[in-house]
């Protein structure tokens, strides 16, 4: 294990701090201390309020994936995962390589909708 750190290899562990967002490899990720159903509804509301065109919504009891498109044809993917009864993980990717600014705007709208 120490050899990996000495060689400069670092593994980023999933963000477990509620409310703190990390941006890694084009994806914004955060944990929200809310029930899955509440966060999923807030994500849908954010997409509607930002006037993105919904392309597809996939949902089961554990995961919801909302795929949308901006007026400039930027693909948006919002994934909400049930982490526990009171904790949900949100992952947002805007564009192919990621747009951190747009991802943060979407996250802010989701938080406002909670």
Coordinates of C-alpha atoms in Angstrom, one line a residue:
X1 CA 0.0 0.0 0.0
X2 CA 2.8 2.5 0.9
X3 CA 4.5 1.8 -2.5
X4 CA 1.4 3.1 -4.3
X5 CA 1.6 6.4 -2.4
X6 CA 5.4 6.7 -2.8
X7 CA 5.1 6.1 -6.6
X8 CA 2.6 9.0 -6.9
X9 CA -0.5 6.8 -7.4
X10 CA -3.5 8.1 -5.5
X11 CA -6.9 6.6 -5.5
X12 CA -9.8 8.9 -4.8
X13 CA -12.3 7.3 -2.6
X14 CA -16.1 8.0 -3.0
X15 CA -17.2 11.2 -1.3
X16 CA -19.0 10.2 1.9
X17 CA -19.4 13.7 3.5
X18 CA -23.0 14.9 3.1
X19 CA -23.2 18.2 1.2
X20 CA -19.6 18.3 0.0
X21 CA -19.3 18.0 -3.7
X22 CA -16.3 16.7 -5.6
X23 CA -15.6 17.1 -9.3
X24 CA -13.6 14.2 -10.8
X25 CA -13.2 13.1 -14.4
X26 CA -16.0 15.3 -15.7
X27 CA -18.5 14.2 -13.1
X28 CA -19.8 16.2 -10.1
X29 CA -20.7 14.0 -7.1
X30 CA -22.2 14.7 -3.8
X31 CA -24.1 13.0 -1.0
X32 CA -27.3 14.6 0.3
X33 CA -28.9 13.8 3.6
X34 CA -32.4 13.3 2.1
X35 CA -34.5 10.3 1.2
X36 CA -34.0 8.9 -2.4
X37 CA -37.5 9.8 -3.5
X38 CA -37.1 13.4 -2.3
X39 CA -33.8 13.9 -4.2
X40 CA -35.1 12.2 -7.3
X41 CA -38.1 14.5 -7.4
X42 CA -35.8 17.5 -6.8
X43 CA -33.6 16.4 -9.7
X44 CA -36.5 16.2 -12.0
X45 CA -37.8 19.6 -10.9
X46 CA -34.3 21.1 -11.5
X47 CA -34.2 19.8 -15.1
X48 CA -37.7 21.2 -15.8
X49 CA -36.9 24.6 -14.2
X50 CA -33.7 24.9 -16.2
X51 CA -35.8 24.2 -19.3
X52 CA -33.7 21.2 -20.5
X53 CA -35.4 18.7 -22.8
X54 CA -35.8 15.4 -21.1
X55 CA -34.6 12.6 -23.3
X56 CA -35.0 9.6 -21.0
X57 CA -35.9 8.8 -17.4
X58 CA -35.0 5.4 -15.9
X59 CA -35.9 4.6 -12.4
X60 CA -36.2 1.7 -9.9
X61 CA -36.2 1.6 -6.1
X62 CA -32.5 2.2 -5.9
X63 CA -31.4 4.4 -8.8
X64 CA -32.9 7.1 -11.0
X65 CA -31.1 8.3 -14.2
X66 CA -32.4 11.4 -15.9
X67 CA -31.0 12.2 -19.3
X68 CA -31.6 15.6 -20.8
X69 CA -30.3 18.0 -23.4
X70 CA -29.6 21.8 -23.3
X71 CA -30.6 24.2 -26.1
X72 CA -27.0 23.9 -27.3
X73 CA -27.3 20.1 -27.5
X74 CA -25.2 19.4 -24.5
X75 CA -26.1 16.1 -23.0
X76 CA -26.9 16.1 -19.3
X77 CA -27.0 13.0 -17.1
X78 CA -28.2 13.2 -13.5
X79 CA -28.0 9.9 -11.5
X80 CA -29.5 9.7 -8.1
X81 CA -28.7 6.6 -6.0
X82 CA -30.1 5.4 -2.7
X83 CA -27.2 5.1 -0.3
X84 CA -29.3 4.5 2.8
X85 CA -32.8 5.4 4.0
X86 CA -31.7 9.0 4.7
X87 CA -28.7 9.5 2.3
X88 CA -28.7 9.8 -1.5
X89 CA -25.8 10.2 -3.9
X90 CA -26.1 12.5 -6.8
X91 CA -23.8 12.3 -9.9
X92 CA -24.0 14.9 -12.6
X93 CA -22.3 14.9 -15.9
X94 CA -22.7 17.7 -18.4
X95 CA -21.3 17.1 -21.9
X96 CA -18.9 14.4 -23.1
X97 CA -15.8 15.5 -21.1
X98 CA -17.8 17.4 -18.4
X99 CA -18.7 21.0 -17.8
X100 CA -18.1 21.8 -14.1
X101 CA -19.9 25.1 -14.2
X102 CA -23.0 23.7 -15.7
X103 CA -22.9 20.7 -13.3
X104 CA -22.7 23.1 -10.3
X105 CA -25.7 25.1 -11.6
X106 CA -27.7 21.9 -11.9
X107 CA -26.7 20.8 -8.4
X108 CA -27.6 24.2 -6.9
X109 CA -31.1 23.9 -8.5
X110 CA -31.5 20.4 -7.0
X111 CA -30.6 21.7 -3.6
X112 CA -33.0 24.6 -4.0
X113 CA -35.8 22.1 -4.8
X114 CA -35.2 20.0 -1.7

